[in-house]
PDB file of C-alpha atoms in Angstrom:
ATOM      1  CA  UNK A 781      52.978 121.228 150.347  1.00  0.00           C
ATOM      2  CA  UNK A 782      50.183 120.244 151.964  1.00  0.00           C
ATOM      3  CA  UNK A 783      47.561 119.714 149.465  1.00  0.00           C
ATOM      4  CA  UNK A 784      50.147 117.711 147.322  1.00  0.00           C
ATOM      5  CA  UNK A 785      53.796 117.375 148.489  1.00  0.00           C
ATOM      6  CA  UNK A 786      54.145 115.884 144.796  1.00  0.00           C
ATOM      7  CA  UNK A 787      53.138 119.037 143.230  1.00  0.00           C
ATOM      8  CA  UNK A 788      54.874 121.112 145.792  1.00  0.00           C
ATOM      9  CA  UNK A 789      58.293 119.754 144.405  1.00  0.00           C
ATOM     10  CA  UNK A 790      56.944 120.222 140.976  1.00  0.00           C
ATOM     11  CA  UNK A 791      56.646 123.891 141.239  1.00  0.00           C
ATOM     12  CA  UNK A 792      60.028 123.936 143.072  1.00  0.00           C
ATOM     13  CA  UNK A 793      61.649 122.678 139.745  1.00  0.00           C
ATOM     14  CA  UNK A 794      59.657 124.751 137.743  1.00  0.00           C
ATOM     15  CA  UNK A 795      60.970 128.089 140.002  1.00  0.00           C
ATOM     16  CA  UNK A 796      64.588 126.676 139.504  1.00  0.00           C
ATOM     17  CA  UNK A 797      64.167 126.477 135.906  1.00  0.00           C
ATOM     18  CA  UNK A 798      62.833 130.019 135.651  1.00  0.00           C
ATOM     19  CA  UNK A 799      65.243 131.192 133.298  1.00  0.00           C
ATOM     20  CA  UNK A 800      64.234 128.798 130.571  1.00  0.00           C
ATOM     21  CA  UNK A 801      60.483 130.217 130.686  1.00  0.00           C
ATOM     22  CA  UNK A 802      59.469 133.379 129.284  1.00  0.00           C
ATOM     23  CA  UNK A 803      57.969 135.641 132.974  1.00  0.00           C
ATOM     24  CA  UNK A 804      54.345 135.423 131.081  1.00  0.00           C
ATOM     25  CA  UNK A 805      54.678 131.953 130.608  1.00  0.00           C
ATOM     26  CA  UNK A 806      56.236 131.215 133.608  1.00  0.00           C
ATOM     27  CA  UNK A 807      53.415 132.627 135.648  1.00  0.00           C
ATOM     28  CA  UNK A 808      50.797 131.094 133.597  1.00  0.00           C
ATOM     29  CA  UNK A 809      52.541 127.339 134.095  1.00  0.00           C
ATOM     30  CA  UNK A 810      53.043 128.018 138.044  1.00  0.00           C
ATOM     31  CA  UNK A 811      49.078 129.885 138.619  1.00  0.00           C
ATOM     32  CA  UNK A 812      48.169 126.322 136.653  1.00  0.00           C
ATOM     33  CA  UNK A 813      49.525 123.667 138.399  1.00  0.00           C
ATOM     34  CA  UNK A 814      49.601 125.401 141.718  1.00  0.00           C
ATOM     35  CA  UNK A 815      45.955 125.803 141.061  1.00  0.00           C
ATOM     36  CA  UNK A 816      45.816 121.940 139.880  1.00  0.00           C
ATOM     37  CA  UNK A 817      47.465 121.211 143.626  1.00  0.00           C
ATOM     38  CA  UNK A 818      44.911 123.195 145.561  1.00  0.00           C
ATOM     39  CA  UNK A 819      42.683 120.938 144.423  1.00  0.00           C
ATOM     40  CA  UNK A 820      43.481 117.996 146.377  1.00  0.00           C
ATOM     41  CA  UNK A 821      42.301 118.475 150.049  1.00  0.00           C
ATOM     42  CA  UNK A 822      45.019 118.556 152.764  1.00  0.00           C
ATOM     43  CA  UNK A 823      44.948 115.954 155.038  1.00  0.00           C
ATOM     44  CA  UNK A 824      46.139 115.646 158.449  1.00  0.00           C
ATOM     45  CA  UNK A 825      48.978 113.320 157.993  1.00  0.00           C
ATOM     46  CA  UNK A 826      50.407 115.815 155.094  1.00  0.00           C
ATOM     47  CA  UNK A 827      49.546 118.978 157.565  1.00  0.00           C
ATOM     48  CA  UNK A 828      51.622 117.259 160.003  1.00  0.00           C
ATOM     49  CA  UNK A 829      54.707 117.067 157.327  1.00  0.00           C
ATOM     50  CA  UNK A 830      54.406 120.433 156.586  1.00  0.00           C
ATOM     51  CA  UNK A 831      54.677 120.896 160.577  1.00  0.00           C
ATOM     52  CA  UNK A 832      57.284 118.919 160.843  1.00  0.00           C
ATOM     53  CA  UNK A 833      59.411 120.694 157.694  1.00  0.00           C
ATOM     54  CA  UNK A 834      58.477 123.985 159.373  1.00  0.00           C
ATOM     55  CA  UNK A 835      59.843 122.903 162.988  1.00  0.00           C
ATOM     56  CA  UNK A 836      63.246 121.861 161.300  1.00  0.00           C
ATOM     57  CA  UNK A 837      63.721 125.128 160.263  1.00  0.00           C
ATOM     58  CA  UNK A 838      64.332 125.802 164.048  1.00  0.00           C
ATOM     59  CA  UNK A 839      65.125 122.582 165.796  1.00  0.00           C
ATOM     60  CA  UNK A 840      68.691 123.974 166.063  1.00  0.00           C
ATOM     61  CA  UNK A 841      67.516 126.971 167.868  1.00  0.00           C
ATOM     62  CA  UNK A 842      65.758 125.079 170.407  1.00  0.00           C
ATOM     63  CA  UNK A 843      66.313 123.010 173.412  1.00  0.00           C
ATOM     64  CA  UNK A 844      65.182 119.787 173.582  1.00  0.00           C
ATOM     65  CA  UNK A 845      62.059 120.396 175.874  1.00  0.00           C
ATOM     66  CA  UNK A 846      60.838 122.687 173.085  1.00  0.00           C
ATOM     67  CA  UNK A 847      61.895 120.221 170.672  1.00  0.00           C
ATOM     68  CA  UNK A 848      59.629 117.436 172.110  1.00  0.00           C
ATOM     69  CA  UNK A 849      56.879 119.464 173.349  1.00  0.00           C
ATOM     70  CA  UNK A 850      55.856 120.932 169.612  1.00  0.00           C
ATOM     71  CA  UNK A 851      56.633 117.313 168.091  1.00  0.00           C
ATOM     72  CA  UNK A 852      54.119 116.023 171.010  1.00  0.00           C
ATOM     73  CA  UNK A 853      52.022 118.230 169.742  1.00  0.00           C
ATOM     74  CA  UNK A 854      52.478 117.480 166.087  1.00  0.00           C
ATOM     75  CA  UNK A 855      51.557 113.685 166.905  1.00  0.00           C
ATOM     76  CA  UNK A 856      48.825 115.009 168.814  1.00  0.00           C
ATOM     77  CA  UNK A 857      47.026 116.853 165.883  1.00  0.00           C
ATOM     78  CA  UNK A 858      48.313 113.694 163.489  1.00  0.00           C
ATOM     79  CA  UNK A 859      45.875 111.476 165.464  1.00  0.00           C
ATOM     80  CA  UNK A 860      43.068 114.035 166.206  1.00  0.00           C
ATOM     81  CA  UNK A 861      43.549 115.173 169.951  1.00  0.00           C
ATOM     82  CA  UNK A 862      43.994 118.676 168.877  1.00  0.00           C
ATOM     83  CA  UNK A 863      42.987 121.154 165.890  1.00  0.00           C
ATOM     84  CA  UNK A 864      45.373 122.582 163.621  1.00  0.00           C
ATOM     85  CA  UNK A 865      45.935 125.975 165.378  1.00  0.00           C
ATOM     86  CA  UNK A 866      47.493 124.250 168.061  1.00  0.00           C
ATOM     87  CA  UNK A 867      50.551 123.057 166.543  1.00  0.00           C
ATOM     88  CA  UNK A 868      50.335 125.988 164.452  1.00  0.00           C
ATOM     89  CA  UNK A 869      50.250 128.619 167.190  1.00  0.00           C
ATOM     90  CA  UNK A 870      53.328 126.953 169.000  1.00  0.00           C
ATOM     91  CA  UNK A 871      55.242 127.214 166.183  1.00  0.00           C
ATOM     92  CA  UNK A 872      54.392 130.787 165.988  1.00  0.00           C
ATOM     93  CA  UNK A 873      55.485 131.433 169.437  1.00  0.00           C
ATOM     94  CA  UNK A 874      58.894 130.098 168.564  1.00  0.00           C
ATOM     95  CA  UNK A 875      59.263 131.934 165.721  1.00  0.00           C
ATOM     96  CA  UNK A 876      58.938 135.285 167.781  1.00  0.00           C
ATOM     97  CA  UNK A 877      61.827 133.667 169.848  1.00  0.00           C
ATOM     98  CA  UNK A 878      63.925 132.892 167.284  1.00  0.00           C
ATOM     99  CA  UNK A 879      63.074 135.040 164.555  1.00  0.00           C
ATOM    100  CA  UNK A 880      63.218 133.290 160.789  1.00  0.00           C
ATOM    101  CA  UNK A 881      62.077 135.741 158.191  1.00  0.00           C
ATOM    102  CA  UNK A 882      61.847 132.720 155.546  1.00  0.00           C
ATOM    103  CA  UNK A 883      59.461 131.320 157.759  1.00  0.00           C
ATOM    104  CA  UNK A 884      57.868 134.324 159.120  1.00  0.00           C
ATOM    105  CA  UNK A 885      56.678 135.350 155.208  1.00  0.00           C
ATOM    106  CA  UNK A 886      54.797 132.287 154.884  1.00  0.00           C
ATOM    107  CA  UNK A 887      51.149 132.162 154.186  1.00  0.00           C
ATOM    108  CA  UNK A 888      50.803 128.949 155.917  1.00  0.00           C
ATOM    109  CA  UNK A 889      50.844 130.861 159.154  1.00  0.00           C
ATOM    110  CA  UNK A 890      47.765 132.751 158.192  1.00  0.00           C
ATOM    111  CA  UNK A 891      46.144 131.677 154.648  1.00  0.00           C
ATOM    112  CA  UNK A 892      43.161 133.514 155.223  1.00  0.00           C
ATOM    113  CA  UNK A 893      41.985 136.985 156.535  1.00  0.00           C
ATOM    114  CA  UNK A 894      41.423 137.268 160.528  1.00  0.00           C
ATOM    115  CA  UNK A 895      37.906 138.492 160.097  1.00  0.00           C
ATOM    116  CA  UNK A 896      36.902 135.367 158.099  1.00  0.00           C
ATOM    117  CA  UNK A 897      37.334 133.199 160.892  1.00  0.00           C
ATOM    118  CA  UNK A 898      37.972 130.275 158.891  1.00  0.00           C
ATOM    119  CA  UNK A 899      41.154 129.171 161.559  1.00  0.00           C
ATOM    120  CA  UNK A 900      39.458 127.983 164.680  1.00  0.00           C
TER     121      UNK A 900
END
């Protein structure tokens, strides 16, 4: 979603429309035009989406002080003021509150190894 939100809906069709696909081909169709996706280099207004679409997953679960303060910091990393991690690592701390294992399963949260130290 956040290399191309375009593509990222593509991919949801083609997952809905599984059953028309043969698994080998299936697999082969997704690894392609996932791989066509990751080609386009995220930016921070479409990070920020994905932010957003990750913080609606619990907006119900919060109050509205948490509500504002992780949008705050959304904005925040929109404009520049703050790296990535932040928003990232807010959301993270909510989702130990309110535990979403949807959410909790996704690589977004940590796309690469630890010992890389490709986050900061």
């Amino acid at each position: 979603m956040a290399h191309s939100p375009a593509a990222y809906r593509q991919l949801g069709k083609l997952v809905a429309e599984a059953k028309l696909f043969q698994p080998a081909e299936l697999q082969l169709r997704y690894l392609n035009e996932l791989m066509q996706a990751m080609r386009n280099i995220a930016t921070r207004k479409q990070h920020a989406n994905v932010l957003q679409h990750l913080q609606g997953f619990l907006k119900k679960l919060m109050d509205s002080p948490a509500r504002q303060e992780l949008t705050d910091l959304i904005d925040r990393y929109r404009v520049g003021r703050v790296p990535l991690l932040a928003p990232i690592t807010l959301l993270q701390h909510y989702l130990r509150l309110y535990p979403n294992s949807y959410l909790q399963q996704q690589v977004y949260f940590n796309p690469y190894p630890e010992q890389l130290g490709l986050r900061a």
